[in-house]
């Protein structure tokens, strides 16, 4: 090999080696607040690894389609423990509650910027099951999709244009850091949308695009025309004190096409799976006063059945898997 080819080969080997040895961060524990510890799962790190961190400014979120501003300058964080597969460090106590960005450094290089306390979206569910309706809602499930004191929002994007900004349901007490229900404006056109989520912190850098990490990635949400649910209503009698499976079966028979089944206060004892009619809304008086208690667990062979499901209304093409009806549950507690 002549000197020129040897020099090129050496340069390529050096570049390849540097890329391989650059530290990588696969996961970082959040939510995390000032003076709390972050555990980062890493690769290509060592016991001498260091961390630099900064707080993202809590400015207006703006549009997720705009180019985000440059990241602020990062400063050293206190590293508690470091190894080849993880790094533990402390969020500076002088920081405010919000979103942060950090990088892990070794003698071989620096990781890409990693964000803390921005939304990590696992899946999105709508009021129509696998879709939301105009005038309905979309529920975002994941980690840090909401943070105390923040104002979450969602952006629906189509053809590189923001069609709607969604706000959380102000009457939904179940909204937490792990789940947020957003209301869809009635004027939202049906269609398929890219989706961005913001928890109210981190300014323009705080937006996260919905894109699941699975073999067949899901990165859009679907909005469909709103369908009115049946309004036929049945009031379930108070618990009998014994098993109440037949009580529910009788009520379901009165609502074969769906509707509203209002449960009285008390504890209903059950031994069988509840199979609801399509488009049934099962409602208690409150989570504190109405309870469904499966005294006996319903079994299917060696596998547990879902305690509440809906009737089969069709089958999937090709796989012939059952398609279940849609139902709504609210204002009661479950014990099993």
PDB file of N, CA, C and O in Angstrom, residues 6-52:
ATOM      1  N   UNK A   6      -2.383   4.640   2.434  1.00  0.00           N
ATOM      2  CA  UNK A   6      -2.261   4.367   3.865  1.00  0.00           C
ATOM      3  C   UNK A   6      -2.790   5.539   4.685  1.00  0.00           C
ATOM      4  O   UNK A   6      -3.467   5.358   5.705  1.00  0.00           O
ATOM      5  N   UNK A   7      -2.495   6.761   4.242  1.00  0.00           N
ATOM      6  CA  UNK A   7      -2.966   7.958   4.963  1.00  0.00           C
ATOM      7  C   UNK A   7      -4.484   8.038   4.929  1.00  0.00           C
ATOM      8  O   UNK A   7      -5.131   8.357   5.933  1.00  0.00           O
ATOM      9  N   UNK A   8      -5.097   7.720   3.763  1.00  0.00           N
ATOM     10  CA  UNK A   8      -6.554   7.764   3.651  1.00  0.00           C
ATOM     11  C   UNK A   8      -7.186   6.707   4.539  1.00  0.00           C
ATOM     12  O   UNK A   8      -8.160   6.953   5.257  1.00  0.00           O
ATOM     13  N   UNK A   9      -6.615   5.493   4.531  1.00  0.00           N
ATOM     14  CA  UNK A   9      -7.144   4.415   5.366  1.00  0.00           C
ATOM     15  C   UNK A   9      -7.036   4.758   6.841  1.00  0.00           C
ATOM     16  O   UNK A   9      -7.945   4.508   7.632  1.00  0.00           O
ATOM     17  N   UNK A  10      -5.918   5.348   7.231  1.00  0.00           N
ATOM     18  CA  UNK A  10      -5.732   5.734   8.636  1.00  0.00           C
ATOM     19  C   UNK A  10      -6.732   6.796   9.047  1.00  0.00           C
ATOM     20  O   UNK A  10      -7.279   6.773  10.160  1.00  0.00           O
ATOM     21  N   UNK A  11      -6.995   7.759   8.142  1.00  0.00           N
ATOM     22  CA  UNK A  11      -7.952   8.815   8.444  1.00  0.00           C
ATOM     23  C   UNK A  11      -9.348   8.235   8.612  1.00  0.00           C
ATOM     24  O   UNK A  11     -10.083   8.567   9.559  1.00  0.00           O
ATOM     25  N   UNK A  12      -9.755   7.310   7.714  1.00  0.00           N
ATOM     26  CA  UNK A  12     -11.083   6.697   7.815  1.00  0.00           C
ATOM     27  C   UNK A  12     -11.211   5.880   9.091  1.00  0.00           C
ATOM     28  O   UNK A  12     -12.239   5.918   9.768  1.00  0.00           O
ATOM     29  N   UNK A  13     -10.159   5.153   9.434  1.00  0.00           N
ATOM     30  CA  UNK A  13     -10.193   4.362  10.658  1.00  0.00           C
ATOM     31  C   UNK A  13     -10.316   5.261  11.875  1.00  0.00           C
ATOM     32  O   UNK A  13     -11.065   4.976  12.817  1.00  0.00           O
ATOM     33  N   UNK A  14      -9.599   6.385  11.837  1.00  0.00           N
ATOM     34  CA  UNK A  14      -9.677   7.313  12.957  1.00  0.00           C
ATOM     35  C   UNK A  14     -11.056   7.917  13.105  1.00  0.00           C
ATOM     36  O   UNK A  14     -11.598   8.028  14.211  1.00  0.00           O
ATOM     37  N   UNK A  15     -11.651   8.292  11.958  1.00  0.00           N
ATOM     38  CA  UNK A  15     -12.997   8.858  12.015  1.00  0.00           C
ATOM     39  C   UNK A  15     -13.998   7.830  12.507  1.00  0.00           C
ATOM     40  O   UNK A  15     -14.880   8.118  13.306  1.00  0.00           O
ATOM     41  N   UNK A  16     -13.881   6.592  12.010  1.00  0.00           N
ATOM     42  CA  UNK A  16     -14.799   5.534  12.424  1.00  0.00           C
ATOM     43  C   UNK A  16     -14.644   5.241  13.906  1.00  0.00           C
ATOM     44  O   UNK A  16     -15.608   5.112  14.643  1.00  0.00           O
ATOM     45  N   UNK A  17     -13.404   5.172  14.362  1.00  0.00           N
ATOM     46  CA  UNK A  17     -13.162   4.912  15.774  1.00  0.00           C
ATOM     47  C   UNK A  17     -13.726   6.003  16.654  1.00  0.00           C
ATOM     48  O   UNK A  17     -14.306   5.748  17.707  1.00  0.00           O
ATOM     49  N   UNK A  18     -13.603   7.268  16.214  1.00  0.00           N
ATOM     50  CA  UNK A  18     -14.126   8.387  17.012  1.00  0.00           C
ATOM     51  C   UNK A  18     -15.633   8.319  17.103  1.00  0.00           C
ATOM     52  O   UNK A  18     -16.224   8.579  18.140  1.00  0.00           O
ATOM     53  N   UNK A  19     -16.288   7.929  15.954  1.00  0.00           N
ATOM     54  CA  UNK A  19     -17.750   7.851  15.967  1.00  0.00           C
ATOM     55  C   UNK A  19     -18.230   6.762  16.907  1.00  0.00           C
ATOM     56  O   UNK A  19     -19.195   6.917  17.628  1.00  0.00           O
ATOM     57  N   UNK A  20     -17.513   5.624  16.891  1.00  0.00           N
ATOM     58  CA  UNK A  20     -17.923   4.511  17.723  1.00  0.00           C
ATOM     59  C   UNK A  20     -17.743   4.832  19.206  1.00  0.00           C
ATOM     60  O   UNK A  20     -18.552   4.456  20.044  1.00  0.00           O
ATOM     61  N   UNK A  21     -16.682   5.564  19.543  1.00  0.00           N
ATOM     62  CA  UNK A  21     -16.379   5.818  20.943  1.00  0.00           C
ATOM     63  C   UNK A  21     -17.117   7.020  21.516  1.00  0.00           C
ATOM     64  O   UNK A  21     -17.012   7.302  22.705  1.00  0.00           O
ATOM     65  N   UNK A  22     -17.851   7.762  20.680  1.00  0.00           N
ATOM     66  CA  UNK A  22     -18.590   8.919  21.171  1.00  0.00           C
ATOM     67  C   UNK A  22     -19.659   8.470  22.159  1.00  0.00           C
ATOM     68  O   UNK A  22     -20.400   7.529  21.890  1.00  0.00           O
ATOM     69  N   UNK A  23     -19.763   9.114  23.324  1.00  0.00           N
ATOM     70  CA  UNK A  23     -20.774   8.687  24.304  1.00  0.00           C
ATOM     71  C   UNK A  23     -22.192   8.867  23.777  1.00  0.00           C
ATOM     72  O   UNK A  23     -22.466   9.796  23.010  1.00  0.00           O
ATOM     73  N   UNK A  24     -23.065   7.962  24.167  1.00  0.00           N
ATOM     74  CA  UNK A  24     -24.473   8.017  23.759  1.00  0.00           C
ATOM     75  C   UNK A  24     -25.357   7.885  24.988  1.00  0.00           C
ATOM     76  O   UNK A  24     -25.014   7.192  25.943  1.00  0.00           O
ATOM     77  N   UNK A  25     -26.494   8.562  24.957  1.00  0.00           N
ATOM     78  CA  UNK A  25     -27.478   8.490  26.040  1.00  0.00           C
ATOM     79  C   UNK A  25     -28.733   7.845  25.476  1.00  0.00           C
ATOM     80  O   UNK A  25     -29.311   8.333  24.508  1.00  0.00           O
ATOM     81  N   UNK A  26     -29.148   6.728  26.079  1.00  0.00           N
ATOM     82  CA  UNK A  26     -30.319   6.003  25.599  1.00  0.00           C
ATOM     83  C   UNK A  26     -31.588   6.365  26.373  1.00  0.00           C
ATOM     84  O   UNK A  26     -32.688   6.277  25.840  1.00  0.00           O
ATOM     85  N   UNK A  27     -31.426   6.751  27.620  1.00  0.00           N
ATOM     86  CA  UNK A  27     -32.588   7.053  28.475  1.00  0.00           C
ATOM     87  C   UNK A  27     -32.108   7.921  29.637  1.00  0.00           C
ATOM     88  O   UNK A  27     -30.988   7.760  30.130  1.00  0.00           O
ATOM     89  N   UNK A  28     -32.951   8.852  30.054  1.00  0.00           N
ATOM     90  CA  UNK A  28     -32.662   9.662  31.240  1.00  0.00           C
ATOM     91  C   UNK A  28     -33.933   9.775  32.063  1.00  0.00           C
ATOM     92  O   UNK A  28     -35.012  10.058  31.532  1.00  0.00           O
ATOM     93  N   UNK A  29     -33.843   9.537  33.360  1.00  0.00           N
ATOM     94  CA  UNK A  29     -35.016   9.505  34.240  1.00  0.00           C
ATOM     95  C   UNK A  29     -35.577  10.907  34.455  1.00  0.00           C
ATOM     96  O   UNK A  29     -34.868  11.826  34.848  1.00  0.00           O
ATOM     97  N   UNK A  30     -36.822  11.062  34.154  1.00  0.00           N
ATOM     98  CA  UNK A  30     -37.556  12.278  34.479  1.00  0.00           C
ATOM     99  C   UNK A  30     -39.015  11.892  34.692  1.00  0.00           C
ATOM    100  O   UNK A  30     -39.400  10.773  34.347  1.00  0.00           O
ATOM    101  N   UNK A  31     -39.841  12.722  35.342  1.00  0.00           N
ATOM    102  CA  UNK A  31     -39.569  14.108  35.714  1.00  0.00           C
ATOM    103  C   UNK A  31     -38.532  14.228  36.821  1.00  0.00           C
ATOM    104  O   UNK A  31     -38.410  13.347  37.680  1.00  0.00           O
ATOM    105  N   UNK A  32     -37.802  15.320  36.782  1.00  0.00           N
ATOM    106  CA  UNK A  32     -36.778  15.593  37.770  1.00  0.00           C
ATOM    107  C   UNK A  32     -36.769  17.092  38.018  1.00  0.00           C
ATOM    108  O   UNK A  32     -37.040  17.891  37.114  1.00  0.00           O
ATOM    109  N   UNK A  33     -36.469  17.478  39.255  1.00  0.00           N
ATOM    110  CA  UNK A  33     -36.539  18.877  39.649  1.00  0.00           C
ATOM    111  C   UNK A  33     -35.226  19.303  40.287  1.00  0.00           C
ATOM    112  O   UNK A  33     -34.341  18.464  40.531  1.00  0.00           O
ATOM    113  N   UNK A  34     -35.033  20.599  40.548  1.00  0.00           N
ATOM    114  CA  UNK A  34     -33.758  21.071  41.098  1.00  0.00           C
ATOM    115  C   UNK A  34     -33.327  20.294  42.338  1.00  0.00           C
ATOM    116  O   UNK A  34     -34.140  19.959  43.195  1.00  0.00           O
ATOM    117  N   UNK A  35     -32.037  19.986  42.382  1.00  0.00           N
ATOM    118  CA  UNK A  35     -31.399  19.265  43.480  1.00  0.00           C
ATOM    119  C   UNK A  35     -31.822  17.800  43.542  1.00  0.00           C
ATOM    120  O   UNK A  35     -31.654  17.153  44.576  1.00  0.00           O
ATOM    121  N   UNK A  36     -32.358  17.267  42.444  1.00  0.00           N
ATOM    122  CA  UNK A  36     -32.689  15.851  42.362  1.00  0.00           C
ATOM    123  C   UNK A  36     -31.730  15.148  41.396  1.00  0.00           C
ATOM    124  O   UNK A  36     -31.096  15.783  40.555  1.00  0.00           O
ATOM    125  N   UNK A  37     -31.644  13.821  41.536  1.00  0.00           N
ATOM    126  CA  UNK A  37     -30.676  13.039  40.781  1.00  0.00           C
ATOM    127  C   UNK A  37     -31.270  12.486  39.492  1.00  0.00           C
ATOM    128  O   UNK A  37     -32.396  11.987  39.483  1.00  0.00           O
ATOM    129  N   UNK A  38     -30.503  12.564  38.420  1.00  0.00           N
ATOM    130  CA  UNK A  38     -30.865  11.991  37.130  1.00  0.00           C
ATOM    131  C   UNK A  38     -30.031  10.736  36.903  1.00  0.00           C
ATOM    132  O   UNK A  38     -28.811  10.749  37.103  1.00  0.00           O
ATOM    133  N   UNK A  39     -30.686   9.652  36.506  1.00  0.00           N
ATOM    134  CA  UNK A  39     -29.982   8.453  36.092  1.00  0.00           C
ATOM    135  C   UNK A  39     -30.060   8.358  34.571  1.00  0.00           C
ATOM    136  O   UNK A  39     -31.147   8.223  34.006  1.00  0.00           O
ATOM    137  N   UNK A  40     -28.917   8.457  33.919  1.00  0.00           N
ATOM    138  CA  UNK A  40     -28.856   8.352  32.466  1.00  0.00           C
ATOM    139  C   UNK A  40     -28.251   7.006  32.098  1.00  0.00           C
ATOM    140  O   UNK A  40     -27.163   6.662  32.563  1.00  0.00           O
ATOM    141  N   UNK A  41     -28.970   6.237  31.285  1.00  0.00           N
ATOM    142  CA  UNK A  41     -28.439   4.984  30.753  1.00  0.00           C
ATOM    143  C   UNK A  41     -27.632   5.314  29.503  1.00  0.00           C
ATOM    144  O   UNK A  41     -28.139   5.957  28.583  1.00  0.00           O
ATOM    145  N   UNK A  42     -26.377   4.877  29.474  1.00  0.00           N
ATOM    146  CA  UNK A  42     -25.450   5.366  28.461  1.00  0.00           C
ATOM    147  C   UNK A  42     -24.670   4.236  27.792  1.00  0.00           C
ATOM    148  O   UNK A  42     -24.723   3.073  28.200  1.00  0.00           O
ATOM    149  N   UNK A  43     -23.931   4.620  26.780  1.00  0.00           N
ATOM    150  CA  UNK A  43     -22.962   3.742  26.140  1.00  0.00           C
ATOM    151  C   UNK A  43     -21.701   4.525  25.871  1.00  0.00           C
ATOM    152  O   UNK A  43     -21.739   5.754  25.698  1.00  0.00           O
ATOM    153  N   UNK A  44     -20.564   3.850  25.843  1.00  0.00           N
ATOM    154  CA  UNK A  44     -19.272   4.495  25.582  1.00  0.00           C
ATOM    155  C   UNK A  44     -18.922   5.564  26.612  1.00  0.00           C
ATOM    156  O   UNK A  44     -18.289   6.566  26.283  1.00  0.00           O
ATOM    157  N   UNK A  45     -19.383   5.375  27.842  1.00  0.00           N
ATOM    158  CA  UNK A  45     -18.979   6.271  28.927  1.00  0.00           C
ATOM    159  C   UNK A  45     -17.985   5.535  29.830  1.00  0.00           C
ATOM    160  O   UNK A  45     -17.707   4.353  29.632  1.00  0.00           O
ATOM    161  N   UNK A  46     -17.446   6.229  30.815  1.00  0.00           N
ATOM    162  CA  UNK A  46     -16.502   5.613  31.750  1.00  0.00           C
ATOM    163  C   UNK A  46     -16.607   6.328  33.088  1.00  0.00           C
ATOM    164  O   UNK A  46     -17.414   7.251  33.255  1.00  0.00           O
ATOM    165  N   UNK A  47     -15.796   5.913  34.047  1.00  0.00           N
ATOM    166  CA  UNK A  47     -15.890   6.478  35.394  1.00  0.00           C
ATOM    167  C   UNK A  47     -15.423   7.927  35.469  1.00  0.00           C
ATOM    168  O   UNK A  47     -15.633   8.598  36.480  1.00  0.00           O
ATOM    169  N   UNK A  48     -14.811   8.420  34.386  1.00  0.00           N
ATOM    170  CA  UNK A  48     -14.356   9.812  34.362  1.00  0.00           C
ATOM    171  C   UNK A  48     -15.334  10.723  33.603  1.00  0.00           C
ATOM    172  O   UNK A  48     -15.043  11.885  33.362  1.00  0.00           O
ATOM    173  N   UNK A  49     -16.478  10.193  33.206  1.00  0.00           N
ATOM    174  CA  UNK A  49     -17.441  10.980  32.425  1.00  0.00           C
ATOM    175  C   UNK A  49     -17.911  12.203  33.198  1.00  0.00           C
ATOM    176  O   UNK A  49     -18.079  12.170  34.415  1.00  0.00           O
ATOM    177  N   UNK A  50     -18.168  13.266  32.458  1.00  0.00           N
ATOM    178  CA  UNK A  50     -18.684  14.503  33.046  1.00  0.00           C
ATOM    179  C   UNK A  50     -19.991  14.889  32.369  1.00  0.00           C
ATOM    180  O   UNK A  50     -20.325  14.379  31.295  1.00  0.00           O
ATOM    181  N   UNK A  51     -20.725  15.793  32.997  1.00  0.00           N
ATOM    182  CA  UNK A  51     -22.019  16.233  32.475  1.00  0.00           C
ATOM    183  C   UNK A  51     -22.093  17.752  32.522  1.00  0.00           C
ATOM    184  O   UNK A  51     -21.697  18.382  33.517  1.00  0.00           O
ATOM    185  N   UNK A  52     -22.577  18.339  31.442  1.00  0.00           N
ATOM    186  CA  UNK A  52     -22.882  19.768  31.407  1.00  0.00           C
ATOM    187  C   UNK A  52     -24.370  19.934  31.174  1.00  0.00           C
ATOM    188  O   UNK A  52     -24.975  19.176  30.391  1.00  0.00           O
TER     189      UNK A  52
END
